[in-house]
Every structure is written in structure tokens, then in C-alpha cells.
Tab-separated table of C-alpha atoms and ligand atoms in Angstrom:
chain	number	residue	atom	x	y	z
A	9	UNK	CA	90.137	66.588	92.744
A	10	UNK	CA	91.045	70.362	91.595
A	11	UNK	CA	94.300	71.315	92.287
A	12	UNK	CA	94.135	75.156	93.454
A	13	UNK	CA	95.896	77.887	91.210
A	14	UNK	CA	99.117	79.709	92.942
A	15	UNK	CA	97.931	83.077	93.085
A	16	UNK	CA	100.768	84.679	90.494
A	17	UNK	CA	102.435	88.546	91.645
A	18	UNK	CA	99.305	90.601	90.111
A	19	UNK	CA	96.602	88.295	92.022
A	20	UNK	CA	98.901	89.386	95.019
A	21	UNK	CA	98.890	92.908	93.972
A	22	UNK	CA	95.014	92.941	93.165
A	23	UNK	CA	94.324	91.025	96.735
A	24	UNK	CA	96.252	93.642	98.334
A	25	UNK	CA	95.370	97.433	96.602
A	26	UNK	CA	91.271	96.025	96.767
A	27	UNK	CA	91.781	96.219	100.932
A	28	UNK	CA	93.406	99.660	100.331
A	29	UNK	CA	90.649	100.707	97.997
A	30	UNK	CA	87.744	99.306	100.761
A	31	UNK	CA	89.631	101.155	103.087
A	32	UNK	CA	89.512	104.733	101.736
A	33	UNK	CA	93.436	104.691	100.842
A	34	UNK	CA	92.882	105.512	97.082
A	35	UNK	CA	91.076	108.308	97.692
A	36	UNK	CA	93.615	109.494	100.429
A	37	UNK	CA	96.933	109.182	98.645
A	38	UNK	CA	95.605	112.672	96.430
A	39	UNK	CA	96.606	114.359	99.313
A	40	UNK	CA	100.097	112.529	99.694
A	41	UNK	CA	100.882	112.765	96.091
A	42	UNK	CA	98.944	115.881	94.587
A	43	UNK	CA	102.209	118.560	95.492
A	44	UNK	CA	104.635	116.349	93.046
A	45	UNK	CA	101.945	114.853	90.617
A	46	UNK	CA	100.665	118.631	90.108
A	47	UNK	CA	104.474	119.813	89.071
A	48	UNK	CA	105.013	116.531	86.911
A	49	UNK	CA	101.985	117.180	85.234
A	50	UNK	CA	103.414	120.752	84.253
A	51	UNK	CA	106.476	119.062	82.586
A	52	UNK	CA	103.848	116.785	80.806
A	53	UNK	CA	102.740	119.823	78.544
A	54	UNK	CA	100.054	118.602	77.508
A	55	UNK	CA	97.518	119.612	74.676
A	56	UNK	CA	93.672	119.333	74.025
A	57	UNK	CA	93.565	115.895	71.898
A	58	UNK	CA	96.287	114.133	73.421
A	59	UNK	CA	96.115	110.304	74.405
A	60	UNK	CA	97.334	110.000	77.677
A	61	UNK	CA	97.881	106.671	79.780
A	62	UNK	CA	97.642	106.884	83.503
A	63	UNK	CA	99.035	103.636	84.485
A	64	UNK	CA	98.070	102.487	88.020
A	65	UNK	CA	95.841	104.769	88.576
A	66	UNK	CA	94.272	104.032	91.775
A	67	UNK	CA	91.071	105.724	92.672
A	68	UNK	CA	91.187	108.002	89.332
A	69	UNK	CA	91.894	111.666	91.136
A	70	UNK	CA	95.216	112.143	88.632
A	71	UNK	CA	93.119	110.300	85.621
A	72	UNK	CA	90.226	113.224	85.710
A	73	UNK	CA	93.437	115.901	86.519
A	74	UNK	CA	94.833	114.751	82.550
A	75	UNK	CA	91.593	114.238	81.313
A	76	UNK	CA	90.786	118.132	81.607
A	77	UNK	CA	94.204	119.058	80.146
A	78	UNK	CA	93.547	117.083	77.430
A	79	UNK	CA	89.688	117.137	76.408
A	80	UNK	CA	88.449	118.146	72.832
A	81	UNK	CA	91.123	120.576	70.863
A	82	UNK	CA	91.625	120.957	67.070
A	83	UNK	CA	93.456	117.983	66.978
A	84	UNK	CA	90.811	116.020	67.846
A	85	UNK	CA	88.880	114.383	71.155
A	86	UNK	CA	91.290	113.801	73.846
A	87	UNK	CA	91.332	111.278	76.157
A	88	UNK	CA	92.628	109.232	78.719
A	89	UNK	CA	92.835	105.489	79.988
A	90	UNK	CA	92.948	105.085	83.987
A	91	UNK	CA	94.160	101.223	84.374
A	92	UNK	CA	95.126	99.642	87.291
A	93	UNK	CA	95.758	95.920	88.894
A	94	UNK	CA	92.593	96.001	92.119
A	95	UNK	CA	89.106	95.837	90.382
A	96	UNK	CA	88.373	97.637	93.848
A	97	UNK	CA	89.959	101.311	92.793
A	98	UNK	CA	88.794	100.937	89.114
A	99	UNK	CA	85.275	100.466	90.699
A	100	UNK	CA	85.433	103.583	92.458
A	101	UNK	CA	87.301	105.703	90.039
A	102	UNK	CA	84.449	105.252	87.113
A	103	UNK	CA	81.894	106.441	90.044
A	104	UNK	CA	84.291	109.459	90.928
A	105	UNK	CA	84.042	110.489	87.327
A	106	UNK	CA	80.934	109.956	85.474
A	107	UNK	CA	80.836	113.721	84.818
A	108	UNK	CA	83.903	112.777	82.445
A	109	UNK	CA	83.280	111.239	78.869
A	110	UNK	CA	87.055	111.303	77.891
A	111	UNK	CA	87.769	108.802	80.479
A	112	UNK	CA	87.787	105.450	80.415
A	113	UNK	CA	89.241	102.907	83.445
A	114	UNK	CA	90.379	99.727	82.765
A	115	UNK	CA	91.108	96.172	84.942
A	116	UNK	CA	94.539	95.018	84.319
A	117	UNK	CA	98.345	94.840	84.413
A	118	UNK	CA	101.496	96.519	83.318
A	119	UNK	CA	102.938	93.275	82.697
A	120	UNK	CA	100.446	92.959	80.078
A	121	UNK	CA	98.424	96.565	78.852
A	122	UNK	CA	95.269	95.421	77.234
A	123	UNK	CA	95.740	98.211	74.858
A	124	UNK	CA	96.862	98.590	71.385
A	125	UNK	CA	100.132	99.490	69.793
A	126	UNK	CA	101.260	102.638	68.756
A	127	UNK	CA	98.286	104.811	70.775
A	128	UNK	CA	99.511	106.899	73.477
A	129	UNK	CA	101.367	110.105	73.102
A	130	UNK	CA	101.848	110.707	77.100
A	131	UNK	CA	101.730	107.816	80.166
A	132	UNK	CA	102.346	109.255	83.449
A	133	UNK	CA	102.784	106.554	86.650
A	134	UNK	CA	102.655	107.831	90.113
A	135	UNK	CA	103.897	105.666	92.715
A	136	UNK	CA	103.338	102.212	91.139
A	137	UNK	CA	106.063	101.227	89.593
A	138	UNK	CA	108.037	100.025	92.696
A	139	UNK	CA	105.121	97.302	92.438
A	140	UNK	CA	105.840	96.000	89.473
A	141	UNK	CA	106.858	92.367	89.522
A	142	UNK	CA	108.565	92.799	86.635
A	143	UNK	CA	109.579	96.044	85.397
A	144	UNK	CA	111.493	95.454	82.346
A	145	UNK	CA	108.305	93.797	80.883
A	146	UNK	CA	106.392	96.936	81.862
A	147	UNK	CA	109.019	98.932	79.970
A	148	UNK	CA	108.317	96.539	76.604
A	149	UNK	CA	104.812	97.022	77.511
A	150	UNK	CA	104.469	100.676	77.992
A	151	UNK	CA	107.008	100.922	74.800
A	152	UNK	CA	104.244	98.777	72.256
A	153	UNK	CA	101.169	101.036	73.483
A	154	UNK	CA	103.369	104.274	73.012
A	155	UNK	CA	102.894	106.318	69.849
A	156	UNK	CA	106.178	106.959	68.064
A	157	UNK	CA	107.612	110.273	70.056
A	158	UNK	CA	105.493	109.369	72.862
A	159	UNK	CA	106.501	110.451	76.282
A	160	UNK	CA	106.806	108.499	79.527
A	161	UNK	CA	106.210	110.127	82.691
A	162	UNK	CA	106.956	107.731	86.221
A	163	UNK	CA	106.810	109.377	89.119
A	164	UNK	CA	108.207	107.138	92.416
A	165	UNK	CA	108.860	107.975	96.071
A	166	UNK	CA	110.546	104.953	96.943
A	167	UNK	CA	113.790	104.611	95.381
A	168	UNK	CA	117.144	104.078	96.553
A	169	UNK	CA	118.552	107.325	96.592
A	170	UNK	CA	115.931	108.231	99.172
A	171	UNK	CA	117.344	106.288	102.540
A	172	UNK	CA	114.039	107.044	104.639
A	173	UNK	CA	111.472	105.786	101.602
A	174	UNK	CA	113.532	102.347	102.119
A	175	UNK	CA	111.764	101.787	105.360
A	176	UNK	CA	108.681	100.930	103.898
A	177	UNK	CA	109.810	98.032	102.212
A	178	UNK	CA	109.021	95.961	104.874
A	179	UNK	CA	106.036	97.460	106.595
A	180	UNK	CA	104.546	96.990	102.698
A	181	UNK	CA	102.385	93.876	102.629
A	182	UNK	CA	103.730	92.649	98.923
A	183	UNK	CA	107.292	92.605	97.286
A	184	UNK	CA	108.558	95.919	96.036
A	185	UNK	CA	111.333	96.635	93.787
A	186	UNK	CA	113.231	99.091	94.696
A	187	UNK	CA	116.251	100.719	91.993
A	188	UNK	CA	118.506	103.662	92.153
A	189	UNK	CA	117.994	106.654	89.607
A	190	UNK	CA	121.023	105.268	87.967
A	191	UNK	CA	119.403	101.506	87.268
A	192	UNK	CA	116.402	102.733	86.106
A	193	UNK	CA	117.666	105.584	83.584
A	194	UNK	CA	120.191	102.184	82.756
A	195	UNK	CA	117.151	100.189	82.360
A	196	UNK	CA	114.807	102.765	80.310
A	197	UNK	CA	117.845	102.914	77.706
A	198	UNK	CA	117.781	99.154	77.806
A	199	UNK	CA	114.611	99.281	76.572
A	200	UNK	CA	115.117	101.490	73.569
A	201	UNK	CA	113.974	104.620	75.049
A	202	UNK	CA	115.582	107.755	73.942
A	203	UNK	CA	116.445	111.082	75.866
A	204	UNK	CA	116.172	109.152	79.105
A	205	UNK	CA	116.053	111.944	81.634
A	206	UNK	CA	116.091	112.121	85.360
A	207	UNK	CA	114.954	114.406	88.041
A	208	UNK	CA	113.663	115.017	91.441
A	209	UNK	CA	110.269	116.362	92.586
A	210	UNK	CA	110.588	118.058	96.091
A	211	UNK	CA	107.247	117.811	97.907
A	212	UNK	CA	106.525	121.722	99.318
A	213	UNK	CA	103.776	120.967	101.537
A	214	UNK	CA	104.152	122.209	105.232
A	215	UNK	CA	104.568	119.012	107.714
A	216	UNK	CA	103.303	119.414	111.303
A	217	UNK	CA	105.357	119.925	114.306
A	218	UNK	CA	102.934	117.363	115.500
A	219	UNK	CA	103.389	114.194	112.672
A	220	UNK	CA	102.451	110.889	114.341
A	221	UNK	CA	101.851	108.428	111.683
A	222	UNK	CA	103.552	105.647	110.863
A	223	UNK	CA	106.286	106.040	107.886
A	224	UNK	CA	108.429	108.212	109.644
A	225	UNK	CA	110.210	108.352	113.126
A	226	UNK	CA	109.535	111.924	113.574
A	227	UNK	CA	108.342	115.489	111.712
A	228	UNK	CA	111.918	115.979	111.133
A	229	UNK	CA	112.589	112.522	109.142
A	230	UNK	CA	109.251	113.114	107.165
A	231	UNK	CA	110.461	116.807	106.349
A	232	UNK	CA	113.623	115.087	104.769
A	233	UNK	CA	112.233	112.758	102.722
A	234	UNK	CA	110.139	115.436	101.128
A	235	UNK	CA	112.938	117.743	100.689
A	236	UNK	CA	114.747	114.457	98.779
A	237	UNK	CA	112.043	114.578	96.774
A	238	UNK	CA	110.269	111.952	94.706
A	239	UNK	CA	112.639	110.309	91.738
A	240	UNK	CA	110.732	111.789	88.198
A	241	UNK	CA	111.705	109.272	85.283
A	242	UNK	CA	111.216	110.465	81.633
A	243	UNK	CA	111.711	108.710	78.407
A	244	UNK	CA	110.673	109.168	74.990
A	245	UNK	CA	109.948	105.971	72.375
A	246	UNK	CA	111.909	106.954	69.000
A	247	UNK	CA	110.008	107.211	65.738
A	248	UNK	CA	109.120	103.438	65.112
A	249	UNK	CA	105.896	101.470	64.942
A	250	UNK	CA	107.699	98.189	66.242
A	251	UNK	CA	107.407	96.331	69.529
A	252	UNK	CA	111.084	96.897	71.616
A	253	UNK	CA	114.058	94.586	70.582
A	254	UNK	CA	113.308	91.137	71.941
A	255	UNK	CA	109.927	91.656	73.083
A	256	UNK	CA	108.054	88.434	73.578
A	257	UNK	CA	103.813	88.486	73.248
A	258	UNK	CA	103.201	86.538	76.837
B	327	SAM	C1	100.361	103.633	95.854
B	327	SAM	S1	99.037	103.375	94.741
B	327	SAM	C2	99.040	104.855	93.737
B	327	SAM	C3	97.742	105.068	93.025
B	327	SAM	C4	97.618	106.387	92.264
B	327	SAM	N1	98.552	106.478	91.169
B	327	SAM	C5	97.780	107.549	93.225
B	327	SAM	O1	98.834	108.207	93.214
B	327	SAM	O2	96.846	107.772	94.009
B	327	SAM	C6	99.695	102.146	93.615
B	327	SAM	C7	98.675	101.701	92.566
B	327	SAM	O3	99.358	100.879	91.605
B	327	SAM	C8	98.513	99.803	91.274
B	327	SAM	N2	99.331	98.681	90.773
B	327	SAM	C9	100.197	97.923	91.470
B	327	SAM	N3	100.729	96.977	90.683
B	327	SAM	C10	100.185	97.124	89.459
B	327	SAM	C11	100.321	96.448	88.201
B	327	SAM	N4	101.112	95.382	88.066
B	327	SAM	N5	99.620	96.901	87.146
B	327	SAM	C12	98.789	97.968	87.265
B	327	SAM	N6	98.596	98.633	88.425
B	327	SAM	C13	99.287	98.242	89.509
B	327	SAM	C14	97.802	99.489	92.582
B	327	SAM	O4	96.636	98.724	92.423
B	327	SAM	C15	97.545	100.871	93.156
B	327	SAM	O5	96.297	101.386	92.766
């Protein structure tokens, strides 16, 4: 007689983002997240050669958005690694960008990047974290793949310090985690990261008198929550090749 597996958080997080993915939802959040991903991306200054991480990446729209920034330049052949949790949206980002071949999209976790130490110079997150089932081990994670001076770049709409992004917390279909700005620049400088910064990313685009969907009460509550503005989280890893104090291979 087999006893069946538990499913663990990330088979939970892969069941769930594969029915958003077969539903069109990866494709649609560009147009939710483009306005503040487009302005973070401007702080990323990035350069042609760069190594850039785009952790839970969903459908790939933001991955091919870095991987023009960074393509060939005298430093060498830039590129960028799209991974994500749901099989589903790494599926369908590699078929959104076979024109790219400075891409590549990968199946797997934060809690543990298949990836090597040392290798990224820039990682940019938009609206994953909050998933996380454990984000200080994505912090030890993201710190290992990071090249020394590397910066970190997450991006979240659903903090604390943003009362009406609290309401989806239950209408979500798996545990989120939601921290204040406060906890999380706390728990980047826990993690070793240096010149832990924090700032918020107003979203400009015009909402309609006419806003029915389901987030928000009204056109009014939904043009708050964009004038709150998305929490933007940057970190640097200091100049060492090491793995973060206390870091523990899983
Ligand atoms: C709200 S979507 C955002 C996707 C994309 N960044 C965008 O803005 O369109 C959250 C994404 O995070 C991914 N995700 C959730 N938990 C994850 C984990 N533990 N490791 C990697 N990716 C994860 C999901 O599969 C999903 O594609």
C-alpha cells in the first residue's frame, strides 16, 4: 500500500499559478503591473552584458522587457533567467519568446534557485514574493546566486502599509505573507544585505469611472491603492563569494 505524498507549499503554489496560466492570467497581469515594473526597471540601470534574474516570472512579458536592456554589449552576451514555481507559465513564456536567444526559463522555486553561486548582477521580482512560503530562505537563496555587488530588485503590491491590498488575502486561493516596509527592510539586513533601501511605486494609469471587478469596492478604492503605490525593495549583496551567515544547503 503507497502512502500518498502531502503536497508541500510549492506543489500548492504550482497547482494553483498552472490554473492561472490555463486561464490567460499570466499574460493579463502585463497590463496590471507594466506602469510600476516599467519605472522599477529604470532604477535597475541596466547595461548590455548584464546577468539578470527575473524571479517568478510568470508568463515571461518582464523576462523579454530585461532581456533587450541587457543583450550583447562589450562586456559580453547578456542574459537573463525567467524562473518560476507553475510549469504552466514557464510553458508559455519560452513560446512567447523564441525570437529571444538571451533568455532562458526555468521550472522551480525560490526556496531553492537551481542556479549557481555568485552569477547574477541584477534580480528583479514583481509581485511574487508575498507567495513565498518562506521568505527568509528566499533571501539566503537569492543572496548565493547573487554576484558580489549584485542588486536586488522586489517589487510587491500587497504589503501592509497598503490597507486595501490586504483584502486579497483571503479571496487568494493559497497562503500569502504579508510584511510591512519596515519588516522586510529588517529582514533584507538580516540577511546580510547592504544599502537596504525602500520606496514606493505609484501606479499612473487612468482607472474608469466605470471599475467593476472584483479587488476593489469601487473606482475610488482602486484609485487609492494605486496612488499608495506598490512597496519597491532594494538591496545590494556586499563584496563576498560566500553563502549568507547560517545558510543551510536543503
Ligand atoms: C502574481 S504572479 C506575477 C507574475 C509576473 N512576475 C508578472 O508580474 O506578471 C506571481 C508569480 O510568482 C510565481 N511564484 C509563486 N511562488 C513561487 C515560488 N515559491 N518560486 C517561484 N515562483 C513563484 C507564480 O507561479 C506566479 O507566476
Amino acid at each position: 500500500m503507497s502512502a500518498e505524498r502531502k503536497p508541500s507549499p510549492d506543489d500548492i503554489l504550482r497547482e494553483e499559478f498552472n490554473r492561472w496560466a490555463e486561464a490567460g492570467r499570466g499574460e493579463e497581469m502585463e497590463r496590471h503591473h507594466l506602469d510600476i515594473t516599467e519605472k522599477t526597471i529604470r532604477l535597475m540601470e541596466l547595461r548590455p552584458g548584464e546577468r539578470v534574474l527575473d524571479l517568478g516570472c510568470g508568463a515571461g512579458w518582464a523576462t523579454r522587457l530585461l532581456a533587450r536592456l541587457v543583450s550583447d554589449g562589450p562586456e559580453g552576451f547578456g542574459q537573463v533567467v525567467g524562473l518560476d514555481v507553475s510549469d504552466e507559465m514557464i510553458r508559455r513564456a519560452r513560446a512567447a519568446s523564441r525570437d529571444f536567444d538571451n533568455i532562458m526559463y526555468v521550472w522551480g522555486s525560490a526556496q531553492q534557485i537551481p542556479w549557481e553561486e555568485n552569477f547574477f548582477d541584477k534580480v528583479l521580482s514583481v509581485e511574487s514574493f508575498y507567495y513565498y512560503p518562506d521568505q527568509e530562505r528566499a533571501l539566503a537563496e537569492l543572496f548565493r546566486v547573487m554576484a558580489p555587488h549584485g542588486r536586488l530588485f522586489i517589487l510587491i503590491n500587497l504589503y501592509k502599509d497598503n490597507p486595501y491590498s490586504l483584502r486579497w488575502v483571503d479571496e487568494l486561493q493559497v497562503p500569502v505573507h504579508a510584511l510591512s516596509e519596515a519588516e522586510y527592510v529588517e529582514m533584507l539586513k538580516r540577511n546580510a544585505f547592504q544599502q537596504v533601501e525602500a520606496r514606493r511605486i505609484p501606479d499612473d494609469t487612468p482607472t474608469p469611472d466605470n471599475y467593476s471587478g472584483k479587488w476593489f469596492k469601487n473606482a475610488q478604492e482602486l484609485r487609492e491603492f494605486k496612488r499608495i503605490g506598490a512597496l519597491l525593495l532594494m538591496a545590494t549583496k556586499p563584496d563576498v563569494r560566500v553563502a549568507a551567515p547560517g545558510y543551510q544547503i536543503y
